[in-house]
Amino acid sequence: PMGAVPKPLEPSEMRPTSDHSRTRFNSFTSMALFRHALTAYKDVAYLLRKGFVMYVTDVEAAFPMLPLAPCIWMFFMFKFFADDDTATESLFMHIFGDFGAAGLPGTFKMFFVDCVIPMARYALRLVLPIVVYVDDVAMIGRTESETDGEMARFQEWCERVTGTVFKVLKDKVSSALQLYVGLWWDSATLTRTLDENKLVSYLDLLDEYAHARSLTLRERRSVGGKMVR
């Protein structure tokens, strides 16, 4: 089954998703190889020293750029209409990764964090510290010119050598006050602040849940994470 959800950091844009819970593909996926810790908050807090700057970019179509092994193609078949004028559904099949498969975040981490970034460092196309949260990338440096220049070289090398493309038009160039993973990071005051729009939405949700007669386990986990933030 196909669907779409708003992107967490871009609510006006929709991300197509595949419901692999309903197909039971996720329940038959062994996650032992793919589990990993997301340490971006701690990493930025450690690396963004007083007066430093941060450049933010993200990988274009991170999961769909990864080819699927032919032995699992059968699990990525779906029915849909070929065009608006067709009344009969056709059979389609993803041969590249999609959003919804449980193992894709871990697979992308292996590709980008464990392979591409070390290759770039070996080729001396990446020297400055870099932080990755799924497909959101932050580079931290002492000056704007140094950091902007290194990010440009890193992006060019990634596309030319590994086929990894970035959303350059949406890049946030180096700044001492930068929005990354939903928080405003200020290296002048060494503080981080929740984005105001998110704060308002979180408070509205907390008020709604405070008056609810019951909550699902998923809702309790979600609101617990928002309260921590």
Coordinates of N, CA and C in Angstrom, one line a residue:
P1 N 0.8 -1.2 0.0 CA 0.0 0.0 0.0 C 0.9 1.3 0.0
M2 N 0.5 2.2 -0.8 CA 1.2 3.5 -1.0 C 0.5 4.6 -0.2
G3 N 1.3 5.6 0.2 CA 0.7 6.7 0.9 C 1.7 7.9 0.8
A4 N 1.4 8.9 1.6 CA 2.3 10.1 1.7 C 2.2 10.7 3.0
V5 N 3.3 11.3 3.5 CA 3.3 12.0 4.8 C 4.1 13.2 4.7
P6 N 3.7 14.3 5.5 CA 4.5 15.5 5.5 C 5.9 15.3 5.9
K7 N 6.9 15.9 5.3 CA 8.3 15.8 5.7 C 8.4 16.5 7.1
P8 N 9.1 15.9 8.0 CA 9.2 16.5 9.4 C 9.7 18.0 9.4
L9 N 10.7 18.3 8.6 CA 11.3 19.6 8.6 C 10.7 20.5 7.5
E10 N 9.9 19.9 6.6 CA 9.3 20.7 5.5 C 7.8 20.2 5.4
P11 N 7.0 20.7 6.4 CA 5.6 20.2 6.5 C 4.8 20.5 5.2
S12 N 5.2 21.5 4.4 CA 4.4 21.8 3.1 C 4.7 20.8 2.0
E13 N 5.8 19.9 2.2 CA 6.1 19.0 1.2 C 5.7 17.6 1.7
M14 N 5.3 16.7 0.7 CA 4.9 15.4 1.1 C 5.9 14.3 0.6
R15 N 6.1 13.3 1.4 CA 7.0 12.2 1.1 C 6.2 11.0 0.8
P16 N 6.4 10.3 -0.4 CA 5.7 9.1 -0.6 C 6.2 8.0 0.3
T17 N 5.3 7.2 0.8 CA 5.7 6.1 1.7 C 5.1 4.8 1.2
S18 N 5.7 3.7 1.6 CA 5.2 2.3 1.4 C 4.9 1.7 2.7
D19 N 3.7 1.2 2.9 CA 3.3 0.6 4.2 C 3.7 -0.9 4.2
H20 N 5.0 -1.0 4.6 CA 5.6 -2.4 4.7 C 5.2 -3.1 6.0
S21 N 4.5 -2.4 6.9 CA 3.9 -3.1 8.0 C 2.7 -4.0 7.6
R22 N 1.9 -3.4 6.7 CA 0.8 -4.2 6.2 C 1.2 -5.3 5.3
T23 N 2.3 -5.2 4.6 CA 2.7 -6.3 3.7 C 3.5 -7.3 4.5
R24 N 3.8 -7.0 5.8 CA 4.6 -7.8 6.7 C 6.1 -7.9 6.3
F25 N 6.5 -7.1 5.4 CA 7.9 -7.1 5.0 C 8.8 -6.7 6.2
N26 N 8.3 -5.7 6.9 CA 9.1 -5.2 8.1 C 9.2 -6.2 9.2
S27 N 8.1 -6.9 9.4 CA 8.1 -7.9 10.5 C 9.1 -9.1 10.2
F28 N 9.4 -9.3 8.9 CA 10.3 -10.4 8.5 C 11.7 -9.9 8.3
T29 N 11.9 -8.6 8.6 CA 13.3 -8.0 8.4 C 14.1 -8.1 9.7
S30 N 15.2 -8.8 9.6 CA 16.1 -8.8 10.8 C 16.8 -7.5 10.9
M31 N 16.6 -6.8 12.0 CA 17.1 -5.5 12.2 C 18.5 -5.5 12.9
A32 N 19.0 -6.6 13.3 CA 20.2 -6.7 14.1 C 21.4 -6.0 13.4
L33 N 21.4 -6.1 12.0 CA 22.5 -5.5 11.3 C 22.3 -4.0 11.1
F34 N 21.0 -3.5 11.2 CA 20.7 -2.1 10.8 C 20.6 -1.1 11.9
R35 N 20.4 -1.6 13.1 CA 20.2 -0.7 14.3 C 21.5 0.2 14.5
H36 N 21.2 1.4 14.8 CA 22.4 2.3 15.1 C 21.8 3.5 15.9
A37 N 22.7 4.2 16.6 CA 22.3 5.3 17.5 C 22.4 6.6 16.7
L38 N 21.4 7.5 16.9 CA 21.4 8.8 16.3 C 21.9 9.8 17.3
T39 N 23.1 10.2 17.1 CA 23.8 11.0 18.2 C 24.0 12.5 17.7
A40 N 23.2 12.9 16.7 CA 23.5 14.3 16.2 C 23.4 15.4 17.2
Y41 N 22.4 15.3 18.1 CA 22.3 16.4 19.1 C 23.5 16.5 20.0
K42 N 24.0 15.4 20.5 CA 25.2 15.4 21.3 C 26.5 15.8 20.5
D43 N 26.5 15.3 19.2 CA 27.7 15.6 18.4 C 27.8 17.1 18.1
V44 N 26.7 17.8 17.8 CA 26.7 19.2 17.5 C 27.0 20.0 18.8
A45 N 26.4 19.5 19.9 CA 26.7 20.2 21.2 C 28.2 20.2 21.5
Y46 N 28.8 19.1 21.2 CA 30.3 18.9 21.4 C 31.1 19.7 20.5
L47 N 30.8 19.7 19.2 CA 31.6 20.3 18.1 C 31.4 21.8 17.9
L48 N 30.2 22.3 18.2 CA 29.9 23.7 17.9 C 30.5 24.6 19.0
R49 N 31.7 24.9 18.9 CA 32.3 25.7 20.0 C 32.0 27.2 19.8
K50 N 32.3 28.0 20.8 CA 32.0 29.4 20.8 C 32.6 30.1 19.6
G51 N 31.7 30.8 18.8 CA 32.1 31.5 17.6 C 32.2 30.7 16.3
F52 N 32.0 29.3 16.4 CA 32.1 28.5 15.2 C 30.8 28.7 14.4
V53 N 30.9 28.2 13.2 CA 29.7 28.3 12.3 C 29.3 26.9 11.8
M54 N 28.1 26.8 11.3 CA 27.6 25.5 10.8 C 26.9 25.6 9.5
Y55 N 27.1 24.7 8.6 CA 26.5 24.7 7.2 C 25.6 23.4 7.2
V56 N 24.4 23.6 6.7 CA 23.4 22.5 6.7 C 23.0 22.2 5.3
T57 N 23.0 20.9 5.0 CA 22.5 20.4 3.7 C 21.9 19.1 3.9
D58 N 21.2 18.6 2.9 CA 20.6 17.2 3.0 C 20.7 16.5 1.7
V59 N 20.8 15.2 1.7 CA 20.9 14.3 0.6 C 19.6 14.3 -0.2
E60 N 19.7 14.4 -1.5 CA 18.5 14.3 -2.4 C 18.1 12.9 -2.5
A61 N 16.8 12.6 -2.2 CA 16.3 11.2 -2.4 C 17.3 10.1 -1.8
A62 N 17.5 10.2 -0.5 CA 18.5 9.4 0.1 C 18.2 7.9 -0.1
F63 N 17.0 7.5 0.3 CA 16.7 6.0 0.2 C 16.5 5.6 -1.3
P64 N 15.7 6.3 -2.1 CA 15.5 5.9 -3.5 C 16.8 5.8 -4.3
M65 N 17.9 6.4 -3.8 CA 19.2 6.3 -4.6 C 19.9 4.9 -4.4
L66 N 19.4 4.1 -3.4 CA 20.0 2.8 -3.1 C 19.3 1.7 -3.8
P67 N 20.0 1.0 -4.7 CA 19.4 -0.2 -5.4 C 19.1 -1.3 -4.5
L68 N 18.0 -2.0 -4.8 CA 17.6 -3.1 -4.0 C 18.1 -4.4 -4.6
A69 N 18.5 -5.4 -3.8 CA 19.0 -6.7 -4.3 C 17.8 -7.4 -5.0
P70 N 18.0 -8.0 -6.2 CA 16.9 -8.6 -6.9 C 16.2 -9.6 -6.1
C71 N 16.8 -10.3 -5.1 CA 16.1 -11.3 -4.3 C 15.0 -10.7 -3.5
I72 N 14.9 -9.4 -3.3 CA 13.8 -8.8 -2.5 C 12.9 -8.0 -3.3
W73 N 13.1 -8.0 -4.7 CA 12.2 -7.2 -5.5 C 10.7 -7.6 -5.3
M74 N 10.5 -8.8 -5.1 CA 9.1 -9.3 -5.1 C 8.3 -8.6 -3.9
F75 N 9.0 -8.1 -2.9 CA 8.3 -7.5 -1.8 C 8.0 -6.0 -2.1
F76 N 8.5 -5.5 -3.2 CA 8.3 -4.1 -3.5 C 7.4 -3.9 -4.7
M77 N 6.5 -4.9 -5.0 CA 5.5 -4.7 -6.0 C 4.3 -4.0 -5.5
F78 N 3.7 -3.2 -6.3 CA 2.4 -2.5 -5.9 C 1.6 -2.2 -7.1
K79 N 0.3 -2.1 -6.9 CA -0.7 -1.8 -7.9 C -1.0 -0.3 -7.9
F80 N -1.1 0.3 -9.1 CA -1.5 1.7 -9.2 C -2.0 2.0 -10.6
F81 N -2.6 3.2 -10.8 CA -3.0 3.6 -12.1 C -1.9 4.2 -12.9
A82 N -1.7 3.8 -14.1 CA -0.5 4.3 -14.9 C -0.7 5.8 -15.2
D83 N -1.9 6.3 -15.4 CA -2.1 7.7 -15.6 C -3.6 8.0 -15.2
D84 N -3.9 9.3 -15.3 CA -5.2 9.8 -14.9 C -6.4 9.3 -15.7
D85 N -6.1 8.9 -17.0 CA -7.1 8.4 -17.9 C -7.4 6.9 -17.9
T86 N -6.6 6.2 -17.0 CA -6.7 4.8 -17.0 C -7.6 4.3 -15.9
A87 N -8.5 3.4 -16.1 CA -9.5 2.9 -15.1 C -9.0 1.6 -14.5
T88 N -8.0 1.0 -15.2 CA -7.4 -0.3 -14.7 C -6.1 -0.1 -14.1
E89 N -5.9 -0.8 -13.0 CA -4.6 -0.7 -12.3 C -3.5 -1.5 -13.0
S90 N -2.3 -1.1 -12.9 CA -1.1 -1.8 -13.5 C -0.2 -2.2 -12.3
L91 N 0.6 -3.2 -12.6 CA 1.6 -3.7 -11.6 C 2.9 -3.0 -11.8
F92 N 3.4 -2.4 -10.7 CA 4.7 -1.7 -10.7 C 5.6 -2.3 -9.7
M93 N 6.9 -2.0 -9.7 CA 7.8 -2.6 -8.8 C 9.0 -1.6 -8.5
H94 N 9.2 -1.3 -7.3 CA 10.4 -0.5 -6.9 C 11.6 -1.4 -7.1
I95 N 12.7 -0.9 -7.7 CA 13.9 -1.6 -7.7 C 15.0 -0.8 -7.0
F96 N 14.6 0.3 -6.4 CA 15.4 1.1 -5.5 C 14.7 1.3 -4.2
G97 N 15.4 1.7 -3.2 CA 14.8 1.8 -1.9 C 13.6 2.8 -1.8
D98 N 12.7 2.6 -0.8 CA 11.6 3.4 -0.7 C 11.5 3.8 0.8
F99 N 10.6 4.7 1.1 CA 10.4 5.2 2.5 C 9.3 4.3 3.1
G100 N 9.6 3.6 4.2 CA 8.7 2.6 4.8 C 9.3 1.3 5.1
A101 N 10.4 0.9 4.4 CA 11.1 -0.3 4.7 C 11.9 -0.1 5.9
A102 N 11.8 -1.0 6.9 CA 12.5 -0.8 8.2 C 14.0 -0.8 8.1
G103 N 14.6 -1.5 7.1 CA 16.1 -1.5 7.0 C 16.7 -0.4 6.2
L104 N 15.9 0.5 5.6 CA 16.5 1.5 4.7 C 17.3 2.5 5.5
P105 N 16.9 3.1 6.7 CA 17.7 4.0 7.4 C 19.1 3.5 7.7
G106 N 19.1 2.2 8.2 CA 20.4 1.6 8.5 C 21.2 1.3 7.3
T107 N 20.6 1.0 6.2 CA 21.3 0.7 5.0 C 22.0 2.0 4.5
F108 N 21.2 3.1 4.5 CA 21.8 4.4 4.1 C 22.9 4.9 5.0
K109 N 22.8 4.6 6.3 CA 23.8 4.9 7.2 C 25.1 4.2 6.9
M110 N 25.0 2.9 6.5 CA 26.2 2.1 6.1 C 26.8 2.7 4.9
F111 N 25.9 3.1 3.9 CA 26.4 3.6 2.6 C 27.1 5.0 2.8
F112 N 26.4 5.9 3.5 CA 26.9 7.3 3.5 C 27.9 7.6 4.7
V113 N 27.5 7.2 5.9 CA 28.3 7.5 7.1 C 29.5 6.5 7.1
D114 N 29.3 5.2 6.9 CA 30.4 4.3 7.0 C 31.3 4.1 5.8
C115 N 30.8 4.5 4.6 CA 31.6 4.4 3.4 C 31.9 5.7 2.7
V116 N 30.9 6.5 2.4 CA 31.2 7.7 1.6 C 32.0 8.7 2.4
I117 N 31.6 9.0 3.6 CA 32.4 10.0 4.4 C 33.8 9.6 4.6
P118 N 34.1 8.3 5.0 CA 35.5 7.9 5.2 C 36.3 8.0 3.9
M119 N 35.6 7.7 2.7 CA 36.3 7.8 1.4 C 36.7 9.3 1.2
A120 N 35.7 10.2 1.5 CA 36.0 11.6 1.2 C 37.2 12.1 2.1
R121 N 37.2 11.6 3.3 CA 38.3 12.0 4.2 C 39.7 11.5 3.7
Y122 N 39.6 10.2 3.2 CA 40.9 9.6 2.6 C 41.3 10.4 1.4
A123 N 40.4 10.9 0.6 CA 40.7 11.7 -0.6 C 41.0 13.1 -0.3
L124 N 40.9 13.5 1.0 CA 41.2 14.9 1.4 C 40.1 15.9 0.8
R125 N 38.9 15.4 0.6 CA 37.8 16.3 0.2 C 36.9 16.6 1.4
L126 N 37.3 16.1 2.6 CA 36.6 16.4 3.8 C 37.5 16.3 4.9
V127 N 37.7 17.5 5.6 CA 38.6 17.6 6.7 C 37.9 18.1 8.0
L128 N 36.9 19.0 7.8 CA 36.2 19.5 8.9 C 35.2 18.5 9.5
P129 N 34.8 18.7 10.8 CA 33.9 17.7 11.4 C 32.5 17.8 10.7
I130 N 31.9 16.7 10.6 CA 30.6 16.6 10.0 C 29.6 15.7 10.8
V131 N 28.4 16.1 10.9 CA 27.4 15.4 11.7 C 26.2 15.0 10.8
V132 N 25.7 13.8 10.9 CA 24.7 13.3 10.0 C 23.5 12.8 10.9
Y133 N 22.3 13.2 10.6 CA 21.1 12.7 11.2 C 20.2 12.2 10.0
V134 N 20.3 10.9 9.8 CA 19.6 10.2 8.7 C 20.2 10.8 7.4
D135 N 19.5 11.8 6.7 CA 20.0 12.4 5.5 C 20.3 13.8 5.6
D136 N 20.2 14.4 6.9 CA 20.5 15.8 7.1 C 21.9 15.9 7.6
V137 N 22.7 16.7 6.9 CA 24.1 16.8 7.1 C 24.5 18.2 7.6
A138 N 25.3 18.3 8.7 CA 25.8 19.6 9.2 C 27.4 19.5 9.2
M139 N 28.0 20.5 8.7 CA 29.4 20.7 8.7 C 29.8 21.9 9.6
I140 N 30.8 21.7 10.5 CA 31.1 22.7 11.5 C 32.5 23.2 11.3
G141 N 32.7 24.5 11.3 CA 34.1 25.1 11.1 C 34.3 26.4 11.8
R142 N 35.5 26.9 11.8 CA 35.8 28.1 12.5 C 35.2 29.4 11.8
T143 N 35.3 29.4 10.4 CA 34.9 30.6 9.7 C 34.0 30.2 8.6
E144 N 33.2 31.2 8.1 CA 32.2 31.0 7.0 C 32.9 30.6 5.7
S145 N 34.0 31.3 5.3 CA 34.6 31.0 4.1 C 35.2 29.6 4.0
E146 N 35.8 29.2 5.1 CA 36.4 27.8 5.2 C 35.4 26.8 5.1
T147 N 34.3 26.9 5.8 CA 33.2 25.9 5.9 C 32.4 25.9 4.6
D148 N 32.1 27.0 4.0 CA 31.4 27.1 2.7 C 32.2 26.4 1.6
G149 N 33.5 26.7 1.6 CA 34.3 26.2 0.6 C 34.5 24.7 0.7
E150 N 34.6 24.2 1.9 CA 34.8 22.7 2.1 C 33.5 22.0 1.7
M151 N 32.4 22.5 2.1 CA 31.1 21.9 1.8 C 30.9 21.8 0.3
A152 N 31.3 22.8 -0.5 CA 31.2 22.8 -1.9 C 32.1 21.7 -2.5
R153 N 33.3 21.6 -2.0 CA 34.2 20.6 -2.5 C 33.7 19.2 -2.2
F154 N 33.2 19.0 -1.0 CA 32.6 17.7 -0.5 C 31.4 17.3 -1.4
Q155 N 30.5 18.2 -1.6 CA 29.3 17.9 -2.5 C 29.7 17.6 -3.9
E156 N 30.6 18.3 -4.4 CA 31.1 18.1 -5.8 C 31.7 16.7 -5.9
W157 N 32.6 16.4 -5.0 CA 33.2 15.1 -5.0 C 32.2 13.9 -4.8
C158 N 31.3 14.1 -3.9 CA 30.3 13.0 -3.6 C 29.5 12.7 -4.9
E159 N 29.1 13.8 -5.6 CA 28.2 13.6 -6.8 C 29.1 12.9 -7.9
R160 N 30.3 13.4 -8.1 CA 31.1 12.9 -9.1 C 31.6 11.5 -8.9
V161 N 32.0 11.1 -7.7 CA 32.6 9.8 -7.4 C 31.6 8.8 -6.9
T162 N 30.6 9.2 -6.1 CA 29.7 8.2 -5.5 C 28.3 8.3 -6.0
G163 N 27.9 9.4 -6.8 CA 26.6 9.5 -7.2 C 25.6 10.1 -6.2
T164 N 26.2 10.6 -5.1 CA 25.3 11.1 -4.0 C 25.1 12.6 -4.3
V165 N 23.8 13.0 -4.5 CA 23.4 14.3 -4.9 C 22.8 15.0 -3.7
F166 N 23.0 16.3 -3.5 CA 22.5 17.1 -2.4 C 21.5 18.1 -2.9
K167 N 20.6 18.5 -2.0 CA 19.6 19.6 -2.4 C 20.3 21.0 -2.2
V168 N 21.2 21.3 -3.1 CA 22.0 22.5 -3.0 C 21.2 23.8 -2.9
L169 N 20.1 23.8 -3.7 CA 19.2 25.0 -3.7 C 18.6 25.3 -2.3
K170 N 18.5 24.3 -1.4 CA 17.9 24.4 -0.1 C 19.0 24.5 1.0
D171 N 20.2 24.5 0.6 CA 21.3 24.6 1.6 C 21.2 25.8 2.5
K172 N 21.6 25.6 3.7 CA 21.7 26.8 4.7 C 23.2 27.0 4.9
V173 N 23.7 28.1 4.3 CA 25.1 28.4 4.3 C 25.6 28.7 5.7
S174 N 26.9 28.7 5.9 CA 27.5 28.8 7.2 C 27.0 30.0 8.0
S175 N 26.6 29.7 9.3 CA 26.1 30.8 10.1 C 26.4 30.4 11.6
A176 N 26.6 31.4 12.4 CA 26.7 31.1 13.9 C 25.4 30.8 14.5
L177 N 24.3 31.2 13.9 CA 22.9 30.9 14.3 C 22.3 30.0 13.2
Q178 N 22.1 28.7 13.5 CA 21.7 27.8 12.4 C 20.6 26.9 12.9
L179 N 19.7 26.6 12.0 CA 18.6 25.6 12.2 C 19.0 24.3 11.7
Y180 N 19.0 23.3 12.6 CA 19.4 21.9 12.3 C 18.6 21.0 13.2
V181 N 18.1 19.9 12.6 CA 17.2 18.9 13.2 C 16.2 19.6 14.1
G182 N 15.6 20.6 13.7 CA 14.5 21.2 14.4 C 14.8 22.2 15.5
L183 N 16.1 22.4 15.7 CA 16.6 23.3 16.8 C 17.4 24.4 16.2
W184 N 17.3 25.6 16.9 CA 18.2 26.7 16.5 C 19.5 26.6 17.4
W185 N 20.6 26.5 16.8 CA 21.9 26.4 17.5 C 22.6 27.7 17.4
D186 N 23.0 28.3 18.5 CA 23.6 29.6 18.6 C 25.0 29.4 19.2
S187 N 26.1 29.6 18.3 CA 27.4 29.4 18.9 C 27.9 30.6 19.6
A188 N 27.2 31.7 19.5 CA 27.6 32.9 20.2 C 27.3 32.8 21.7
T189 N 26.2 32.2 22.0 CA 25.7 32.0 23.4 C 25.8 30.6 23.8
L190 N 26.2 29.7 22.9 CA 26.2 28.2 23.2 C 24.9 27.7 23.8
T191 N 23.8 28.1 23.1 CA 22.5 27.6 23.4 C 21.8 27.0 22.2
R192 N 20.8 26.2 22.5 CA 19.9 25.7 21.4 C 18.5 25.9 21.8
T193 N 17.6 26.2 20.9 CA 16.3 26.6 21.1 C 15.3 25.9 20.2
L194 N 14.2 25.4 20.7 CA 13.3 24.7 19.8 C 12.6 25.7 18.9
D195 N 12.5 25.4 17.6 CA 11.8 26.2 16.6 C 10.4 26.6 17.1
E196 N 10.1 27.9 17.0 CA 8.8 28.4 17.6 C 7.6 27.7 17.0
N197 N 7.6 27.4 15.7 CA 6.4 26.7 15.1 C 6.3 25.3 15.8
K198 N 7.4 24.6 16.0 CA 7.3 23.3 16.6 C 6.9 23.4 18.1
L199 N 7.4 24.5 18.8 CA 7.0 24.6 20.2 C 5.4 24.8 20.3
V200 N 4.9 25.6 19.4 CA 3.4 25.8 19.4 C 2.7 24.6 19.1
S201 N 3.1 23.8 18.1 CA 2.5 22.6 17.7 C 2.6 21.5 18.8
Y202 N 3.7 21.5 19.5 CA 3.9 20.5 20.6 C 3.0 20.9 21.8
L203 N 2.9 22.2 22.1 CA 2.0 22.6 23.2 C 0.5 22.3 22.9
D204 N 0.1 22.5 21.6 CA -1.2 22.1 21.2 C -1.5 20.6 21.4
L205 N -0.5 19.8 21.0 CA -0.6 18.4 21.1 C -0.7 17.9 22.5
L206 N 0.1 18.5 23.4 CA 0.1 18.2 24.8 C -1.2 18.5 25.4
D207 N -1.8 19.6 25.0 CA -3.1 20.0 25.5 C -4.2 19.0 25.1
E208 N -4.1 18.6 23.8 CA -5.1 17.7 23.2 C -5.0 16.3 24.0
Y209 N -3.7 15.8 24.2 CA -3.5 14.5 24.8 C -3.9 14.6 26.3
A210 N -3.7 15.7 26.9 CA -4.1 15.9 28.3 C -5.6 15.7 28.6
H211 N -6.4 15.9 27.6 CA -7.8 15.8 27.7 C -8.3 14.5 27.1
A212 N -7.4 13.7 26.5 CA -7.9 12.5 25.8 C -8.2 11.4 26.9
R213 N -9.2 10.6 26.6 CA -9.6 9.5 27.5 C -8.6 8.3 27.4
S214 N -7.9 8.2 26.3 CA -6.9 7.1 26.1 C -6.0 7.5 25.0
L215 N -4.8 6.8 25.1 CA -3.7 7.0 24.0 C -3.2 5.7 23.6
T216 N -2.9 5.6 22.4 CA -2.2 4.3 21.9 C -0.7 4.4 22.3
L217 N -0.1 3.2 22.3 CA 1.3 3.1 22.6 C 2.1 4.0 21.7
R218 N 1.8 4.0 20.4 CA 2.5 4.9 19.5 C 2.4 6.4 19.8
E219 N 1.2 6.8 20.2 CA 0.9 8.2 20.6 C 1.7 8.5 21.9
R220 N 1.7 7.6 22.8 CA 2.5 7.9 24.1 C 4.0 8.0 23.8
R221 N 4.5 7.2 22.9 CA 5.9 7.3 22.6 C 6.2 8.6 21.9
S222 N 5.3 8.9 20.9 CA 5.6 10.2 20.2 C 5.5 11.4 21.1
V223 N 4.5 11.5 21.9 CA 4.4 12.7 22.8 C 5.5 12.7 23.8
G224 N 6.0 11.5 24.2 CA 7.1 11.5 25.2 C 8.3 12.1 24.6
G225 N 8.6 11.7 23.3 CA 9.8 12.3 22.6 C 9.7 13.8 22.5
K226 N 8.4 14.3 22.2 CA 8.2 15.7 22.0 C 8.4 16.4 23.4
M227 N 8.0 15.8 24.5 CA 8.2 16.4 25.8 C 9.7 16.5 26.1
V228 N 10.4 15.5 25.8 CA 11.9 15.6 26.0 C 12.5 16.7 25.3
R229 N 12.1 16.9 24.0 CA 12.7 18.0 23.2 C 12.3 19.3 23.8

